[in-house]
Coordinates of C-alpha atoms and ligand atoms in Angstrom, one line a residue:
M131 CA 21.6 -19.9 -2.8
E132 CA 18.5 -20.5 -4.5
T133 CA 17.9 -18.0 -7.1
C134 CA 15.0 -16.4 -9.4
K135 CA 15.9 -14.9 -12.8
L136 CA 13.8 -11.8 -14.4
T137 CA 14.3 -10.7 -17.3
L138 CA 13.1 -7.0 -17.7
R139 CA 13.5 -5.2 -21.1
G140 CA 15.9 -7.4 -22.7
Q141 CA 18.2 -7.6 -19.7
E142 CA 18.4 -10.4 -17.0
Y143 CA 19.3 -10.0 -13.2
E144 CA 19.3 -12.6 -10.6
L145 CA 17.6 -12.3 -7.4
P146 CA 17.6 -14.2 -4.1
V147 CA 14.9 -16.6 -3.1
I148 CA 14.0 -17.0 0.5
E149 CA 11.5 -19.6 2.4
G150 CA 9.9 -20.2 5.5
T151 CA 9.7 -23.1 7.7
E152 CA 6.3 -24.0 6.1
G153 CA 7.7 -24.0 2.5
E154 CA 6.3 -20.1 1.8
I155 CA 8.4 -18.7 -1.2
G156 CA 9.8 -15.3 -1.2
I157 CA 11.3 -13.5 -3.8
D158 CA 13.7 -10.4 -2.0
I159 CA 13.2 -7.8 -4.2
R160 CA 15.3 -5.5 -1.3
K161 CA 18.0 -4.8 -4.3
L162 CA 15.2 -4.5 -7.3
K163 CA 16.0 -0.6 -7.8
E164 CA 19.2 -0.3 -7.2
T165 CA 19.9 -3.0 -9.9
T166 CA 17.1 -2.6 -12.0
G167 CA 16.2 0.9 -11.9
A168 CA 12.7 -1.0 -11.3
L169 CA 9.7 -1.0 -8.3
T170 CA 7.4 -3.6 -7.7
Y171 CA 3.6 -2.6 -7.7
D172 CA 1.3 -4.2 -5.3
P173 CA -1.8 -2.0 -4.0
G174 CA -3.0 -3.1 -0.9
Y175 CA 0.2 -5.4 -0.5
G176 CA -1.5 -8.6 -1.1
N177 CA 1.4 -10.3 -2.5
T178 CA 4.1 -8.1 -0.5
A179 CA 6.1 -10.4 2.5
S180 CA 6.9 -7.2 4.8
C181 CA 8.9 -9.1 7.2
R182 CA 10.1 -12.3 8.4
S183 CA 7.7 -13.8 11.3
S184 CA 7.8 -16.6 13.7
I185 CA 4.5 -15.7 15.8
T186 CA 1.3 -16.6 13.6
Y187 CA 1.1 -19.1 10.3
I188 CA -1.8 -19.0 7.9
D189 CA -3.2 -20.9 5.2
G190 CA -5.6 -19.8 3.7
E191 CA -6.2 -22.0 1.1
K192 CA -6.4 -25.0 3.5
G193 CA -8.0 -22.7 6.8
I194 CA -5.1 -23.5 8.8
L195 CA -4.2 -21.1 11.2
R196 CA -1.6 -21.4 14.5
Y197 CA 0.1 -19.5 17.2
R198 CA 3.6 -20.1 17.5
G199 CA 3.4 -23.4 15.9
Y200 CA 0.1 -24.5 18.0
P201 CA -3.2 -25.0 15.8
I202 CA -5.9 -22.6 16.9
E203 CA -8.0 -25.6 17.9
S204 CA -5.5 -26.8 20.5
L205 CA -5.4 -23.5 22.2
A206 CA -9.0 -22.1 21.6
G207 CA -11.6 -23.3 24.7
K208 CA -8.5 -25.0 26.5
F209 CA -6.9 -22.4 28.0
P210 CA -7.9 -18.7 29.5
F211 CA -6.7 -15.8 27.3
S212 CA -3.9 -14.7 29.6
Q213 CA -1.7 -18.0 28.9
V214 CA -2.3 -17.7 24.9
A215 CA -1.3 -13.9 25.4
Y216 CA 1.8 -14.7 27.2
L217 CA 2.5 -17.3 24.3
L218 CA 2.1 -14.5 21.9
I219 CA 4.5 -12.1 23.5
Y220 CA 6.7 -14.6 25.0
G221 CA 7.2 -17.5 22.6
E222 CA 5.9 -19.8 24.6
L223 CA 3.4 -21.2 27.3
P224 CA 3.7 -20.1 30.7
T225 CA 4.7 -22.7 33.3
P226 CA 1.5 -23.0 36.3
E227 CA 3.7 -20.7 38.3
Q228 CA 4.2 -18.1 35.4
A229 CA 0.7 -17.9 34.3
R230 CA 0.3 -17.6 38.1
E231 CA 2.5 -14.6 37.9
W232 CA 1.7 -13.1 34.5
R233 CA -2.3 -12.8 35.5
R234 CA -1.6 -11.1 38.9
E235 CA 0.9 -8.8 37.2
L236 CA -2.0 -7.9 34.8
T237 CA -4.5 -7.2 37.4
L238 CA -2.1 -4.9 39.5
N239 CA -1.8 -2.9 36.6
S240 CA -4.9 -2.8 35.1
F241 CA -5.9 0.5 37.2
I242 CA -5.9 3.5 35.4
H243 CA -3.7 6.2 36.4
Q244 CA -6.2 8.2 38.7
S245 CA -5.4 11.6 36.5
M246 CA -6.4 9.9 33.7
V247 CA -9.3 8.5 35.2
N248 CA -10.3 12.4 35.0
I249 CA -10.0 12.3 31.3
F250 CA -13.2 10.3 31.0
D251 CA -15.1 12.6 32.3
N252 CA -14.3 15.2 29.3
F253 CA -15.4 12.8 26.8
P254 CA -19.2 12.9 25.5
P255 CA -21.0 10.4 27.1
N256 CA -22.1 8.3 24.0
A257 CA -18.6 8.8 22.6
H258 CA -17.4 5.7 20.9
P259 CA -15.3 3.2 23.0
M260 CA -12.9 3.3 20.3
S261 CA -12.5 6.7 20.2
I262 CA -12.1 6.5 23.9
L263 CA -9.5 3.7 23.9
S264 CA -7.3 4.6 21.3
S265 CA -7.1 8.2 22.8
M266 CA -6.2 6.7 26.5
I267 CA -3.6 4.9 25.2
A268 CA -2.2 7.5 23.2
A269 CA -2.1 9.6 26.1
M270 CA -0.5 7.5 28.7
P271 CA 2.9 8.1 27.9
S272 CA 2.1 11.7 28.9
F273 CA 1.2 9.8 32.4
Y274 CA 3.7 7.3 32.1
P275 CA 6.8 9.4 31.1
N276 CA 9.4 7.2 31.4
Y277 CA 8.6 4.6 28.4
E278 CA 12.0 4.9 26.6
K279 CA 13.9 3.7 29.9
E280 CA 11.4 1.6 31.7
D281 CA 11.4 -1.8 31.7
I282 CA 9.3 -3.0 28.2
N283 CA 7.7 -5.8 30.4
T284 CA 5.9 -3.0 33.0
I285 CA 4.6 -1.4 29.7
I286 CA 3.1 -4.6 28.1
A287 CA 1.3 -5.7 31.6
R288 CA 0.2 -1.8 31.9
I289 CA -1.3 -1.9 28.1
V290 CA -2.5 -5.5 28.3
G291 CA -4.1 -4.5 32.0
Q292 CA -5.7 -1.4 31.5
A293 CA -7.1 -2.0 28.1
K294 CA -10.0 -4.0 29.6
T295 CA -10.7 -1.2 32.0
I296 CA -10.4 1.3 30.0
A297 CA -13.3 -0.3 27.7
A298 CA -15.1 -1.3 31.0
Y299 CA -15.1 2.6 31.9
S300 CA -16.2 3.5 28.8
Y301 CA -19.3 1.7 28.8
K302 CA -20.0 2.8 32.7
K303 CA -19.3 6.3 31.5
S304 CA -22.0 6.0 28.3
I305 CA -24.7 4.4 31.1
G306 CA -23.8 7.2 33.9
E307 CA -23.0 4.3 36.9
P308 CA -19.9 5.0 39.1
Y309 CA -16.8 2.7 37.6
I310 CA -15.7 -0.7 39.1
Y311 CA -12.4 -1.7 39.8
P312 CA -10.5 -5.0 38.6
R313 CA -9.6 -7.9 41.6
T314 CA -6.7 -10.4 41.7
D315 CA -9.2 -12.9 42.1
H316 CA -10.6 -12.6 39.1
S317 CA -9.4 -13.7 35.7
Y318 CA -8.8 -11.3 32.4
S319 CA -11.9 -12.3 31.3
A320 CA -14.2 -12.3 34.4
N321 CA -12.8 -9.4 35.5
F322 CA -13.6 -7.5 32.2
L323 CA -17.5 -8.8 32.3
R324 CA -17.8 -7.6 35.9
M325 CA -16.2 -4.3 35.5
M326 CA -19.0 -3.9 32.7
F327 CA -21.9 -5.7 34.9
A328 CA -21.2 -4.9 38.5
S329 CA -22.7 -1.8 40.4
P330 CA -21.5 -0.7 43.9
A331 CA -24.7 -1.7 45.0
E332 CA -24.7 -5.3 43.6
E333 CA -22.0 -7.4 43.0
Y334 CA -21.9 -9.6 40.0
F335 CA -21.2 -13.3 39.9
V336 CA -19.7 -13.6 36.5
P337 CA -21.2 -16.5 35.0
K338 CA -18.3 -19.5 33.8
V339 CA -19.8 -19.7 30.5
F340 CA -19.6 -15.8 29.6
E341 CA -16.0 -16.2 31.5
K342 CA -15.0 -19.0 29.3
A343 CA -17.3 -17.9 25.6
L344 CA -15.5 -14.3 26.1
D345 CA -11.7 -16.2 26.6
L346 CA -12.4 -17.9 23.8
L347 CA -13.3 -15.2 21.6
L348 CA -10.3 -13.1 23.0
I349 CA -7.6 -16.1 22.0
L350 CA -9.7 -16.2 18.3
H351 CA -8.5 -12.8 17.7
V352 CA -5.0 -12.7 19.3
D353 CA -3.0 -12.8 16.0
H354 CA -3.4 -12.9 12.2
E355 CA 0.0 -11.9 11.0
Q356 CA 0.5 -8.8 8.5
N357 CA -3.1 -7.3 8.8
C358 CA -4.0 -4.0 8.2
S359 CA -3.9 -2.8 12.0
T360 CA -0.9 -5.0 12.5
S361 CA 1.0 -3.6 9.9
T362 CA 0.1 -0.1 11.1
V363 CA 1.6 -1.4 14.6
R364 CA 4.8 -2.2 12.8
M365 CA 5.2 0.4 10.8
V366 CA 4.8 3.2 13.8
G367 CA 6.9 1.3 15.7
S368 CA 9.7 1.3 12.7
S369 CA 10.1 5.1 13.0
M370 CA 11.1 4.1 16.8
A371 CA 7.8 5.2 18.1
N372 CA 6.8 3.8 21.5
L373 CA 4.7 1.0 22.1
Y374 CA 1.7 3.1 23.4
V375 CA 1.5 5.2 20.5
S376 CA 1.7 2.3 17.8
I377 CA -1.0 0.4 19.6
S378 CA -2.8 3.4 19.8
A379 CA -2.6 3.6 15.9
G380 CA -3.7 -0.2 15.5
I381 CA -6.5 0.2 17.2
S382 CA -7.6 3.3 15.0
A383 CA -6.5 0.9 12.0
L384 CA -8.8 -1.7 13.6
W385 CA -11.6 0.7 13.9
G386 CA -12.9 0.3 9.6
R387 CA -15.7 -2.0 9.1
L388 CA -13.4 -3.8 6.5
H389 CA -11.5 -4.9 9.5
G390 CA -12.4 -4.7 13.0
G391 CA -15.6 -2.7 12.4
A392 CA -17.1 -5.7 10.4
N393 CA -18.2 -7.2 13.6
E394 CA -20.4 -4.2 15.0
A395 CA -21.4 -4.0 11.1
V396 CA -22.7 -8.1 10.8
L397 CA -25.2 -7.3 14.0
N398 CA -26.9 -3.9 12.3
M399 CA -26.8 -5.8 8.9
L400 CA -28.7 -8.8 10.7
Q401 CA -31.0 -6.3 12.4
M402 CA -32.0 -5.1 9.3
I403 CA -32.3 -7.8 7.9
Y404 CA -34.9 -8.7 10.9
A405 CA -36.6 -5.4 10.5
D406 CA -37.3 -6.4 6.8
G407 CA -39.3 -9.5 7.4
R408 CA -35.9 -11.8 7.5
N409 CA -36.4 -11.1 3.6
Y410 CA -32.3 -12.7 4.0
K411 CA -32.4 -13.9 0.2
K412 CA -33.2 -10.3 -1.2
Y413 CA -30.0 -9.1 0.6
I414 CA -27.9 -11.8 -0.8
E415 CA -29.0 -10.3 -4.4
L416 CA -27.9 -7.4 -3.2
A417 CA -24.5 -8.3 -2.1
K418 CA -23.9 -9.7 -5.7
K419 CA -24.8 -6.6 -7.4
K420 CA -21.8 -4.4 -7.8
D421 CA -23.2 -1.3 -7.8
S422 CA -25.7 -1.8 -5.1
G423 CA -22.7 -0.8 -2.3
F424 CA -23.5 -3.7 -0.1
R425 CA -21.6 -6.3 1.3
L426 CA -22.4 -9.6 2.9
M427 CA -20.4 -8.3 5.8
G428 CA -18.8 -10.8 7.8
F429 CA -18.3 -12.8 4.4
G430 CA -14.8 -12.9 2.7
H431 CA -11.1 -12.7 3.4
R432 CA -7.8 -11.2 2.1
V433 CA -6.3 -14.6 3.1
Y434 CA -8.8 -17.3 3.4
K435 CA -10.1 -18.7 0.8
N436 CA -11.6 -21.7 2.7
Y437 CA -13.8 -21.5 5.9
D438 CA -12.0 -19.6 8.3
P439 CA -11.0 -22.0 11.4
R440 CA -11.8 -19.0 13.9
A441 CA -15.4 -19.1 12.4
K442 CA -15.8 -22.6 12.1
L443 CA -14.9 -22.7 16.1
L444 CA -17.0 -20.3 17.1
K445 CA -20.1 -21.1 15.3
E446 CA -20.0 -24.4 17.0
A447 CA -19.3 -22.3 20.5
V448 CA -22.2 -20.3 19.6
D449 CA -24.6 -23.4 19.6
N450 CA -23.1 -25.2 22.1
I451 CA -23.6 -21.8 24.6
F452 CA -26.9 -20.9 23.5
N453 CA -28.2 -24.8 24.4
E454 CA -26.6 -24.0 27.7
I455 CA -28.1 -21.2 28.4
G456 CA -31.1 -21.7 26.6
I457 CA -31.0 -18.7 24.3
N458 CA -32.6 -18.3 21.1
D459 CA -31.9 -15.5 19.1
P460 CA -33.7 -14.7 15.8
L461 CA -30.5 -12.8 14.7
L462 CA -28.4 -16.7 14.5
E463 CA -31.6 -18.2 12.6
I464 CA -31.2 -15.1 9.8
A465 CA -27.2 -15.7 10.3
K466 CA -27.5 -19.6 9.4
D467 CA -30.0 -19.0 6.5
L468 CA -27.8 -16.2 5.1
E469 CA -24.6 -18.5 5.4
E470 CA -26.4 -21.7 4.0
T471 CA -27.6 -19.8 1.1
A472 CA -24.4 -18.1 0.3
L473 CA -22.5 -21.2 0.7
R474 CA -24.8 -22.7 -2.2
D475 CA -24.6 -19.9 -4.5
D476 CA -22.4 -19.6 -7.6
Y477 CA -21.2 -16.0 -6.7
F478 CA -19.9 -16.8 -2.9
I479 CA -18.5 -20.2 -4.1
E480 CA -16.5 -18.8 -7.2
K481 CA -15.1 -15.8 -5.0
K482 CA -14.0 -18.4 -2.5
L483 CA -16.8 -16.0 0.2
Y484 CA -17.1 -17.7 3.4
P485 CA -18.0 -16.3 7.0
N486 CA -15.3 -15.1 8.7
I487 CA -14.7 -14.5 12.2
D488 CA -16.7 -11.7 12.6
F489 CA -20.6 -13.2 11.4
Y490 CA -20.4 -15.1 14.8
S491 CA -18.9 -13.0 17.1
G492 CA -21.5 -10.5 17.1
I493 CA -24.3 -13.0 18.1
L494 CA -22.5 -14.3 21.2
Y495 CA -21.6 -10.5 22.2
R496 CA -25.1 -10.0 21.8
A497 CA -26.0 -13.1 24.4
M498 CA -23.7 -12.0 27.3
N499 CA -25.3 -8.4 27.0
I500 CA -22.3 -6.6 25.3
P501 CA -23.7 -3.5 23.6
T502 CA -22.8 -3.3 20.1
Q503 CA -20.6 -0.5 20.2
M504 CA -18.5 -2.5 22.4
F505 CA -17.8 -5.5 19.8
T506 CA -14.7 -3.7 17.8
V507 CA -13.5 -2.8 21.3
L508 CA -13.1 -6.5 22.5
F509 CA -11.7 -7.5 19.4
S510 CA -8.5 -4.7 20.1
I511 CA -8.9 -6.1 23.6
G512 CA -7.9 -9.4 22.2
R513 CA -5.7 -8.1 19.5
I514 CA -2.9 -6.1 21.7
P515 CA -0.9 -8.8 22.7
G516 CA -0.4 -10.0 19.1
W517 CA 0.4 -6.6 18.0
I518 CA 2.4 -6.7 20.9
A519 CA 4.6 -9.4 19.8
H520 CA 4.9 -8.0 16.3
W521 CA 6.3 -4.9 17.5
L522 CA 8.8 -6.4 19.8
E523 CA 9.7 -8.7 17.2
M524 CA 10.0 -5.7 14.9
R525 CA 12.1 -4.0 17.2
N526 CA 14.5 -6.6 17.7
D527 CA 15.0 -7.8 14.3
P528 CA 18.2 -6.6 12.8
E529 CA 16.6 -6.4 9.0
T530 CA 13.6 -3.6 10.1
R531 CA 14.2 -0.2 8.3
I532 CA 11.8 2.5 8.6
H533 CA 8.7 1.4 6.5
R534 CA 8.5 3.4 3.6
P535 CA 6.6 2.3 0.4
R536 CA 7.5 3.6 -2.9
Q537 CA 5.0 4.7 -5.2
I538 CA 4.8 4.9 -8.9
Y539 CA 3.9 8.4 -10.2
V540 CA 1.2 8.9 -12.4
G541 CA 0.3 12.9 -11.7
P542 CA 1.1 15.8 -14.3
K543 CA 4.4 15.7 -15.9
E544 CA 6.3 18.9 -14.7
R545 CA 4.8 22.3 -15.7
L546 CA 4.4 26.0 -14.3
P547 CA 1.8 28.4 -13.2
H548 CA 0.5 30.9 -15.4
I549 CA 1.3 34.2 -13.9
Ligands
COA65 N1 -20.3 -9.5 -0.1 C1 -19.9 -9.5 -1.8 N2 -19.2 -9.9 -2.4 C2 -17.6 -9.6 -1.9 C3 -18.0 -9.7 -0.2 C4 -18.8 -9.6 0.8 N3 -18.5 -10.0 1.5 N4 -16.3 -9.9 -0.2 C5 -15.8 -9.7 -1.5 N5 -16.4 -9.6 -2.5 C6 -16.3 -10.0 -3.9 C7 -15.8 -8.3 -4.3 O1 -16.9 -7.6 -4.8 C8 -14.5 -9.1 -5.4 O2 -15.4 -9.1 -6.5 P1 -15.0 -8.6 -8.2 O3 -13.8 -9.9 -8.2 O4 -15.9 -9.0 -9.0 O5 -14.5 -7.7 -7.9 C9 -14.2 -10.2 -4.7 O6 -15.3 -10.6 -4.1 C10 -13.1 -10.0 -4.6 O7 -12.7 -8.7 -3.1 P2 -12.2 -7.7 -2.3 O8 -12.7 -6.8 -2.1 O9 -11.2 -7.4 -3.6 O10 -11.1 -8.8 -1.8 P3 -10.3 -8.1 -0.7 O11 -9.4 -9.5 -0.4 O12 -9.5 -7.0 -0.8 O13 -11.3 -7.5 0.8 C11 -12.6 -8.0 3.0 C12 -11.4 -8.5 1.8 C13 -12.9 -9.2 4.0 C14 -12.3 -6.8 3.2 C15 -14.1 -8.2 1.4 O14 -14.1 -9.6 1.4 C16 -15.0 -7.9 2.6 O15 -15.3 -6.8 2.4 N6 -15.7 -8.5 3.2 C17 -16.9 -7.9 4.2 C18 -16.3 -7.4 5.4 C19 -15.9 -8.1 6.6 O16 -16.5 -9.1 6.9 N7 -14.9 -8.2 6.5 C20 -13.8 -8.7 8.2 C21 -12.8 -9.0 7.3 S1 -12.1 -10.2 8.9

């Protein structure tokens, strides 16, 4: 077994080394505290592998992303979202028969429990759809109380299937229109769009180009290894909490603007620049000043130090789709100007800051008439199969322990109150 030597305060220790299938090296420090008395210090866990995983591979330096071994470029735009979701959760792409059955299962399980529909009525009309989505999924164990004994595949189909219905209902509620029910003859993405835009008085015939665009967006979001929300799902699930509440916690973690909330923040930023006379250079300069508190939203990534491969696919798709439907969006022009200028600027070059997936996704959602508040919800819907895959992997891994990091205490030494 390969080992690594550590010298601490004059004493030498040997630590086991593990290697992943793509040659990634990890130093196994599980016994470090026991043998040396020391902890590792890694705020934000940027250098910590919290598990072994066989779901997603990322090489941030080279801009590589693979799901279950398949490069993102071989899946995105080539498969419907439901089949890639199946790949993530069950490890293999479905056969045509499995794909048909899975799609049907997802639709049959996409009706919201009738008593849960009543909960909708008590949310204020302007409630943020992320708050609604996380609350509704957290409420599911109350309405499906058999969660400890029920077949996990039923629970999975229910969460994946209902997430899009909850999302579309939250929009319908915000505009005061009646809910539209899903249909088995529509794909996952087409069902979502129809539930958003059809009304009992008028059918919405989902444009093929939008259905494909939404499939692409959801696939590009489906997993991204141990990011903030996925680690949250694993952490909550490691206490043996059920799948529903673990997913709900992931949705909450995703909401923040440094994570899934960035797509909403990008669009707000582009609108602000537009309103400010398209003066994008001013905002590039502002982003470079630390004390300004302003960052170029949709730029930078913890792992990618190269062009995010998802952003590359999305940028191409936006160009093709806009040409096909003949849209001219001034926000797209501002985004391209920002990107071009930033990529030539020393600040962004030195820090290896490139556009990430959120930079162009909002512009595409906007073209599909999806309101800004729904952007992060769509990120969640795309990410749910990834979270489920990680939750299952964590639960089936014999090395899993309850997640419980340590700390280096820097507070006051023992003292007593004056009485
Ligand atoms: N605009 C301007 N400067 C940025 C920046 C941005 N979008 N992203 C990072 N930086 C700078 C930081 O100020 C920091 O500078 P320093 O080394 O002088 O202190 C350096 O680049 C490293 O950034 P840091 O915040 O330490 O990296 P991180 O890995 O902790 O954070 C993100 C990664 C994604 C949170 C960060 O890049 C960011 O806030 N991006 C904007 C939000 C976003 O698009 N999020 C979606 C992610 S998919």
